[in-house]
mmCIF file of C-alpha atoms and ligand atoms in Angstrom:
data_model
loop_
_atom_site.group_PDB
_atom_site.id
_atom_site.type_symbol
_atom_site.label_atom_id
_atom_site.label_comp_id
_atom_site.label_asym_id
_atom_site.label_seq_id
_atom_site.Cartn_x
_atom_site.Cartn_y
_atom_site.Cartn_z
ATOM 1 C CA UNK A 1 -13.892 -11.850 37.282
ATOM 2 C CA UNK A 2 -9.964 -11.609 37.583
ATOM 3 C CA UNK A 3 -8.552 -15.021 37.395
ATOM 4 C CA UNK A 4 -6.407 -16.175 40.424
ATOM 5 C CA UNK A 5 -3.317 -18.330 39.849
ATOM 6 C CA UNK A 6 -1.872 -20.747 42.104
ATOM 7 C CA UNK A 7 1.798 -20.976 43.338
ATOM 8 C CA UNK A 8 2.643 -23.503 41.095
ATOM 9 C CA UNK A 9 1.471 -21.498 38.412
ATOM 10 C CA UNK A 10 2.934 -18.544 39.543
ATOM 11 C CA UNK A 11 6.385 -20.446 39.832
ATOM 12 C CA UNK A 12 5.828 -21.430 35.976
ATOM 13 C CA UNK A 13 4.604 -17.561 35.244
ATOM 14 C CA UNK A 14 8.217 -16.872 36.616
ATOM 15 C CA UNK A 15 9.748 -18.827 34.987
ATOM 16 C CA UNK A 16 8.201 -17.803 31.789
ATOM 17 C CA UNK A 17 9.003 -13.924 33.215
ATOM 18 C CA UNK A 18 13.078 -15.156 33.580
ATOM 19 C CA UNK A 19 13.207 -16.239 30.125
ATOM 20 C CA UNK A 20 11.383 -13.410 28.322
ATOM 21 C CA UNK A 21 13.463 -11.371 30.079
ATOM 22 C CA UNK A 22 16.871 -12.816 29.315
ATOM 23 C CA UNK A 23 15.382 -12.724 25.873
ATOM 24 C CA UNK A 24 15.072 -9.183 25.727
ATOM 25 C CA UNK A 25 18.160 -8.428 27.391
ATOM 26 C CA UNK A 26 20.135 -10.091 24.638
ATOM 27 C CA UNK A 27 18.235 -8.309 22.567
ATOM 28 C CA UNK A 28 19.033 -5.628 23.325
ATOM 29 C CA UNK A 29 22.538 -5.610 23.866
ATOM 30 C CA UNK A 30 23.092 -6.381 20.371
ATOM 31 C CA UNK A 31 21.066 -3.309 18.596
ATOM 32 C CA UNK A 32 23.654 -0.787 17.242
ATOM 33 C CA UNK A 33 23.205 1.952 15.125
ATOM 34 C CA UNK A 34 22.659 0.577 11.141
ATOM 35 C CA UNK A 35 20.878 -2.519 12.477
ATOM 36 C CA UNK A 36 17.594 -2.560 10.381
ATOM 37 C CA UNK A 37 14.525 -3.888 12.589
ATOM 38 C CA UNK A 38 13.898 -6.701 10.710
ATOM 39 C CA UNK A 39 17.789 -8.077 11.976
ATOM 40 C CA UNK A 40 16.741 -7.257 15.107
ATOM 41 C CA UNK A 41 13.604 -9.709 14.906
ATOM 42 C CA UNK A 42 15.760 -12.112 13.150
ATOM 43 C CA UNK A 43 17.947 -12.130 16.332
ATOM 44 C CA UNK A 44 14.825 -12.581 18.668
ATOM 45 C CA UNK A 45 13.993 -15.399 16.356
ATOM 46 C CA UNK A 46 17.305 -17.072 17.280
ATOM 47 C CA UNK A 47 16.619 -16.882 21.067
ATOM 48 C CA UNK A 48 13.198 -17.894 21.314
ATOM 49 C CA UNK A 49 14.493 -20.848 19.350
ATOM 50 C CA UNK A 50 17.411 -21.576 21.457
ATOM 51 C CA UNK A 51 15.037 -21.098 24.198
ATOM 52 C CA UNK A 52 12.795 -23.795 23.157
ATOM 53 C CA UNK A 53 9.778 -21.290 23.404
ATOM 54 C CA UNK A 54 7.176 -19.984 20.818
ATOM 55 C CA UNK A 55 6.777 -16.120 20.055
ATOM 56 C CA UNK A 56 3.639 -15.031 21.514
ATOM 57 C CA UNK A 57 2.648 -12.301 19.383
ATOM 58 C CA UNK A 58 3.540 -13.794 15.316
ATOM 59 C CA UNK A 59 -0.128 -14.341 14.655
ATOM 60 C CA UNK A 60 -1.904 -12.871 17.369
ATOM 61 C CA UNK A 61 -4.927 -10.893 15.677
ATOM 62 C CA UNK A 62 -2.718 -11.439 12.724
ATOM 63 C CA UNK A 63 0.113 -9.570 13.712
ATOM 64 C CA UNK A 64 2.761 -10.495 11.437
ATOM 65 C CA UNK A 65 6.227 -10.094 13.533
ATOM 66 C CA UNK A 66 7.463 -11.834 16.288
ATOM 67 C CA UNK A 67 8.525 -9.164 18.465
ATOM 68 C CA UNK A 68 7.467 -5.567 18.100
ATOM 69 C CA UNK A 69 10.260 -2.599 17.455
ATOM 70 C CA UNK A 70 9.065 0.687 17.897
ATOM 71 C CA UNK A 71 11.237 3.859 17.094
ATOM 72 C CA UNK A 72 10.917 7.668 18.471
ATOM 73 C CA UNK A 73 7.324 8.628 17.861
ATOM 74 C CA UNK A 74 6.578 5.081 17.568
ATOM 75 C CA UNK A 75 5.050 3.744 20.733
ATOM 76 C CA UNK A 76 4.145 0.187 20.215
ATOM 77 C CA UNK A 77 3.371 -2.214 17.982
ATOM 78 C CA UNK A 78 6.458 -1.588 15.270
ATOM 79 C CA UNK A 79 6.716 -3.912 12.747
ATOM 80 C CA UNK A 80 9.899 -5.172 11.642
ATOM 81 C CA UNK A 81 10.965 -4.799 8.552
ATOM 82 C CA UNK A 82 14.251 -4.468 6.079
ATOM 83 C CA UNK A 83 13.311 -0.612 5.440
ATOM 84 C CA UNK A 84 13.310 0.647 8.968
ATOM 85 C CA UNK A 85 16.985 1.315 10.361
ATOM 86 C CA UNK A 86 17.859 2.249 13.527
ATOM 87 C CA UNK A 87 19.888 5.388 13.742
ATOM 88 C CA UNK A 88 22.345 7.255 16.583
ATOM 89 C CA UNK A 89 20.326 8.548 18.983
ATOM 90 C CA UNK A 90 17.114 7.059 18.561
ATOM 91 C CA UNK A 91 15.216 5.675 21.125
ATOM 92 C CA UNK A 92 13.802 2.073 20.890
ATOM 93 C CA UNK A 93 11.322 0.313 22.045
ATOM 94 C CA UNK A 94 11.822 -3.806 22.038
ATOM 95 C CA UNK A 95 8.310 -5.789 23.017
ATOM 96 C CA UNK A 96 8.558 -9.185 23.899
ATOM 97 C CA UNK A 97 6.307 -11.919 24.322
ATOM 98 C CA UNK A 98 6.703 -16.079 25.050
ATOM 99 C CA UNK A 99 4.196 -19.118 25.285
ATOM 100 C CA UNK A 100 6.683 -21.307 28.033
ATOM 101 C CA UNK A 101 4.579 -24.245 29.310
ATOM 102 C CA UNK A 102 1.811 -22.872 28.700
ATOM 103 C CA UNK A 103 1.722 -19.756 30.228
ATOM 104 C CA UNK A 104 2.676 -16.057 28.563
ATOM 105 C CA UNK A 105 5.369 -14.174 29.599
ATOM 106 C CA UNK A 106 5.252 -10.280 28.375
ATOM 107 C CA UNK A 107 7.923 -7.876 28.980
ATOM 108 C CA UNK A 108 9.258 -4.257 27.181
ATOM 109 C CA UNK A 109 11.726 -1.715 27.134
ATOM 110 C CA UNK A 110 12.896 1.230 25.690
ATOM 111 C CA UNK A 111 16.718 2.226 24.707
ATOM 112 C CA UNK A 112 18.475 4.797 23.889
ATOM 113 C CA UNK A 113 21.277 4.292 21.062
ATOM 114 C CA UNK A 114 24.440 7.098 21.360
ATOM 115 C CA UNK A 115 24.364 10.693 22.585
ATOM 116 C CA UNK A 116 20.450 10.543 22.625
ATOM 117 C CA UNK A 117 19.415 14.205 24.098
ATOM 118 C CA UNK A 118 18.850 14.722 27.499
ATOM 119 C CA UNK A 119 15.108 15.680 27.116
ATOM 120 C CA UNK A 120 14.895 12.120 26.002
ATOM 121 C CA UNK A 121 16.860 9.988 28.296
ATOM 122 C CA UNK A 122 14.790 11.931 31.521
ATOM 123 C CA UNK A 123 11.555 10.728 29.323
ATOM 124 C CA UNK A 124 13.369 6.889 29.900
ATOM 125 C CA UNK A 125 13.980 7.439 33.033
ATOM 126 C CA UNK A 126 10.357 9.048 34.144
ATOM 127 C CA UNK A 127 8.584 6.476 32.891
ATOM 128 C CA UNK A 128 11.108 3.538 34.008
ATOM 129 C CA UNK A 129 10.632 5.194 37.734
ATOM 130 C CA UNK A 130 6.549 4.382 37.611
ATOM 131 C CA UNK A 131 7.572 1.182 38.830
ATOM 132 C CA UNK A 132 8.443 2.313 41.838
ATOM 133 C CA UNK A 133 4.946 3.712 42.803
ATOM 134 C CA UNK A 134 3.322 0.705 40.781
ATOM 135 C CA UNK A 135 5.114 -1.483 43.290
ATOM 136 C CA UNK A 136 4.108 0.609 46.276
ATOM 137 C CA UNK A 137 0.236 0.026 45.207
ATOM 138 C CA UNK A 138 0.776 -3.340 43.662
ATOM 139 C CA UNK A 139 -0.657 -5.154 46.791
ATOM 140 C CA UNK A 140 -3.718 -6.903 48.473
ATOM 141 C CA UNK A 141 -4.650 -3.316 50.851
ATOM 142 C CA UNK A 142 -5.052 -1.652 47.391
ATOM 143 C CA UNK A 143 -7.418 -1.453 44.735
ATOM 144 C CA UNK A 144 -6.689 -1.587 40.554
ATOM 145 C CA UNK A 145 -7.121 2.624 40.597
ATOM 146 C CA UNK A 146 -4.171 3.163 42.395
ATOM 147 C CA UNK A 147 -2.297 1.349 40.490
ATOM 148 C CA UNK A 148 -3.150 3.276 37.553
ATOM 149 C CA UNK A 149 -3.433 7.029 39.402
ATOM 150 C CA UNK A 150 -0.076 6.426 40.650
ATOM 151 C CA UNK A 151 1.284 6.255 37.205
ATOM 152 C CA UNK A 152 -0.682 9.168 36.010
ATOM 153 C CA UNK A 153 0.159 11.236 38.820
ATOM 154 C CA UNK A 154 3.893 10.216 39.060
ATOM 155 C CA UNK A 155 4.090 11.009 35.057
ATOM 156 C CA UNK A 156 1.712 14.227 34.686
ATOM 157 C CA UNK A 157 4.238 15.598 37.966
ATOM 158 C CA UNK A 158 6.948 15.922 35.245
ATOM 159 C CA UNK A 159 4.984 17.654 32.321
ATOM 160 C CA UNK A 160 4.601 14.254 30.433
ATOM 161 C CA UNK A 161 1.459 12.617 29.445
ATOM 162 C CA UNK A 162 0.174 8.905 29.438
ATOM 163 C CA UNK A 163 -1.193 7.531 26.699
ATOM 164 C CA UNK A 164 -4.868 6.848 27.155
ATOM 165 C CA UNK A 165 -5.451 3.890 24.175
ATOM 166 C CA UNK A 166 -3.192 1.564 24.736
ATOM 167 C CA UNK A 167 -3.242 -0.107 28.841
ATOM 168 C CA UNK A 168 -1.509 -3.072 30.395
ATOM 169 C CA UNK A 169 -3.636 -6.461 31.048
ATOM 170 C CA UNK A 170 -3.933 -9.569 33.469
ATOM 171 C CA UNK A 171 -1.608 -12.381 32.106
ATOM 172 C CA UNK A 172 -1.721 -16.159 32.366
ATOM 173 C CA UNK A 173 -2.737 -18.650 30.103
ATOM 174 C CA UNK A 174 -3.949 -16.172 27.544
ATOM 175 C CA UNK A 175 -1.330 -13.199 26.647
ATOM 176 C CA UNK A 176 -3.942 -10.452 27.278
ATOM 177 C CA UNK A 177 -6.480 -11.516 30.308
ATOM 178 C CA UNK A 178 -8.932 -9.111 32.779
ATOM 179 C CA UNK A 179 -8.304 -6.631 33.751
ATOM 180 C CA UNK A 180 -7.240 -3.727 31.608
ATOM 181 C CA UNK A 181 -4.767 -1.840 33.465
ATOM 182 C CA UNK A 182 -4.817 1.871 32.114
ATOM 183 C CA UNK A 183 -2.376 3.855 33.186
ATOM 184 C CA UNK A 184 -4.656 6.814 34.408
ATOM 185 C CA UNK A 185 -7.325 6.401 36.657
ATOM 186 C CA UNK A 186 -8.399 7.254 40.168
ATOM 187 C CA UNK A 187 -7.460 6.341 43.593
ATOM 188 C CA UNK A 188 -9.729 3.840 45.540
ATOM 189 C CA UNK A 189 -11.562 2.719 42.468
ATOM 190 C CA UNK A 190 -11.926 -0.619 40.707
ATOM 191 C CA UNK A 191 -11.451 -4.407 41.612
ATOM 192 C CA UNK A 192 -9.603 -4.849 44.898
ATOM 193 C CA UNK A 193 -6.152 -6.448 44.381
ATOM 194 C CA UNK A 194 -5.822 -9.988 45.749
ATOM 195 C CA UNK A 195 -3.039 -12.408 46.123
ATOM 196 C CA UNK A 196 -2.714 -14.900 42.831
ATOM 197 C CA UNK A 197 -3.732 -11.974 40.371
ATOM 198 C CA UNK A 198 -0.818 -11.513 37.583
ATOM 199 C CA UNK A 199 -0.694 -8.175 35.801
ATOM 200 C CA UNK A 200 1.559 -6.770 32.768
ATOM 201 C CA UNK A 201 1.715 -3.543 33.915
ATOM 202 C CA UNK A 202 2.674 -1.361 30.798
ATOM 203 C CA UNK A 203 3.490 2.474 31.938
ATOM 204 C CA UNK A 204 3.404 4.526 28.129
ATOM 205 C CA UNK A 205 4.256 8.229 28.221
ATOM 206 C CA UNK A 206 4.887 10.878 25.940
ATOM 207 C CA UNK A 207 6.791 14.277 25.991
ATOM 208 C CA UNK A 208 3.700 15.884 24.014
ATOM 209 C CA UNK A 209 -0.118 15.667 23.992
ATOM 210 C CA UNK A 210 -1.258 11.826 24.216
ATOM 211 C CA UNK A 211 -2.796 11.417 21.313
ATOM 212 C CA UNK A 212 -2.323 8.646 19.159
ATOM 213 C CA UNK A 213 -2.683 7.536 14.978
ATOM 214 C CA UNK A 214 -2.548 4.279 13.475
ATOM 215 C CA UNK A 215 -0.141 4.215 10.727
ATOM 216 C CA UNK A 216 -1.542 2.444 7.427
ATOM 217 C CA UNK A 217 0.189 -0.778 8.313
ATOM 218 C CA UNK A 218 -2.555 -1.247 10.666
ATOM 219 C CA UNK A 219 -0.508 -1.808 13.479
ATOM 220 C CA UNK A 220 2.349 0.588 14.172
ATOM 221 C CA UNK A 221 1.197 3.143 16.966
ATOM 222 C CA UNK A 222 2.464 6.673 16.789
ATOM 223 C CA UNK A 223 2.147 9.770 18.759
ATOM 224 C CA UNK A 224 0.207 12.578 16.730
ATOM 225 C CA UNK A 225 2.303 15.324 17.109
ATOM 226 C CA UNK A 226 5.299 12.960 16.378
ATOM 227 C CA UNK A 227 7.025 13.622 19.676
ATOM 228 C CA UNK A 228 9.005 10.811 21.290
ATOM 229 C CA UNK A 229 7.127 8.494 23.791
ATOM 230 C CA UNK A 230 8.396 5.909 26.343
ATOM 231 C CA UNK A 231 7.151 2.366 27.122
ATOM 232 C CA UNK A 232 8.148 -0.222 29.526
ATOM 233 C CA UNK A 233 6.338 -3.171 30.756
ATOM 234 C CA UNK A 234 7.034 -5.760 33.750
ATOM 235 C CA UNK A 235 5.202 -8.367 35.006
ATOM 236 C CA UNK A 236 3.914 -8.637 38.459
ATOM 237 C CA UNK A 237 2.246 -11.077 40.815
ATOM 238 C CA UNK A 238 0.030 -9.571 43.865
ATOM 239 C CA UNK A 239 1.133 -11.831 46.860
ATOM 240 C CA UNK A 240 0.255 -11.814 50.683
ATOM 241 C CA UNK A 241 3.227 -9.654 51.478
ATOM 242 C CA UNK A 242 2.938 -7.172 48.624
ATOM 243 C CA UNK A 243 3.948 -8.192 44.833
ATOM 244 C CA UNK A 244 6.733 -9.980 43.275
ATOM 245 C CA UNK A 245 8.247 -8.449 40.257
ATOM 246 C CA UNK A 246 8.338 -11.644 37.691
ATOM 247 C CA UNK A 247 10.356 -10.285 35.171
ATOM 248 C CA UNK A 248 13.487 -8.372 34.714
ATOM 249 C CA UNK A 249 15.047 -5.213 32.978
ATOM 250 C CA UNK A 250 19.067 -5.522 33.006
ATOM 251 C CA UNK A 251 20.138 -3.076 30.407
ATOM 252 C CA UNK A 252 20.508 0.447 30.992
ATOM 253 C CA UNK A 253 18.611 2.681 28.777
HETATM 254 N N1 LIG B 301 2.983 -6.044 24.838
HETATM 255 C C1 LIG B 301 1.843 -5.785 24.341
HETATM 256 C C2 LIG B 301 0.339 -6.092 24.518
HETATM 257 O O1 LIG B 301 0.565 -6.693 25.640
HETATM 258 C C3 LIG B 301 2.312 -6.442 22.909
HETATM 259 C C4 LIG B 301 0.925 -7.184 21.847
HETATM 260 S S1 LIG B 301 1.655 -7.030 20.411
HETATM 261 C C5 LIG B 301 0.608 -7.962 19.406
HETATM 262 O O2 LIG B 301 -0.604 -5.923 23.911
HETATM 263 F F1 LIG B 301 0.996 -8.038 17.853
HETATM 264 F F2 LIG B 301 0.575 -9.183 19.791
HETATM 265 F F3 LIG B 301 -0.591 -7.256 19.544
HETATM 266 CO CO1 LIG B 302 1.680 -6.576 27.039
#
């Protein structure tokens, strides 16, 4: 069963989405070559306090960080560290989750620093453009499989691969709710989309093969072939007339 949210619940989720987007945007505008990923987390911690919200990831299944910072071949769940320094030309993935008024917000983006090679910039753009297709299918006349298939078709048409081992998710009073939202699948399959469903959709795309490993820290997900990968995440609500985006990504990537 996919839980349907009421209109007042969606209003709170929208508020939560606005706050988490604001926090992501401030974090991203502070990332410069030479900064450690721990320092990025410290900036995030100040913003959580300032906005009076809790970091959703801290302690989640034992995750030690309050945000995730993943560089180049690292896809998701990078643990902030004093030993990891962001360099010119890196691509950096920032994933932020909060809890506000009993509801969760979750948003992520990839940024490129300095003169990042065109190959990586293209990867980021194509990954983000998945949301154009997602928006086409995120409505009550479609099924969940249409969203998944549309991401896969878009990404593979550029010769990239979608990650198989990690998925988007429903979101609400829990960070992860039903359904799982893979970035691959078949049209006209899966549950019908209905007004009141709220999803965190997370296109995860790599230049090489989709296979991933988890590092010895037990969290950091990296591509097996060490090729660069990108991740973006937006929350959206299915409405009577299509969908409403609940998060914003305002920084250039
Ligand atoms: N956006 C990610 C997710 O939905 C971040 C979770 S990090 C974790 O799974 F540490 F909390 F697992
Ligand atoms: Co998520």
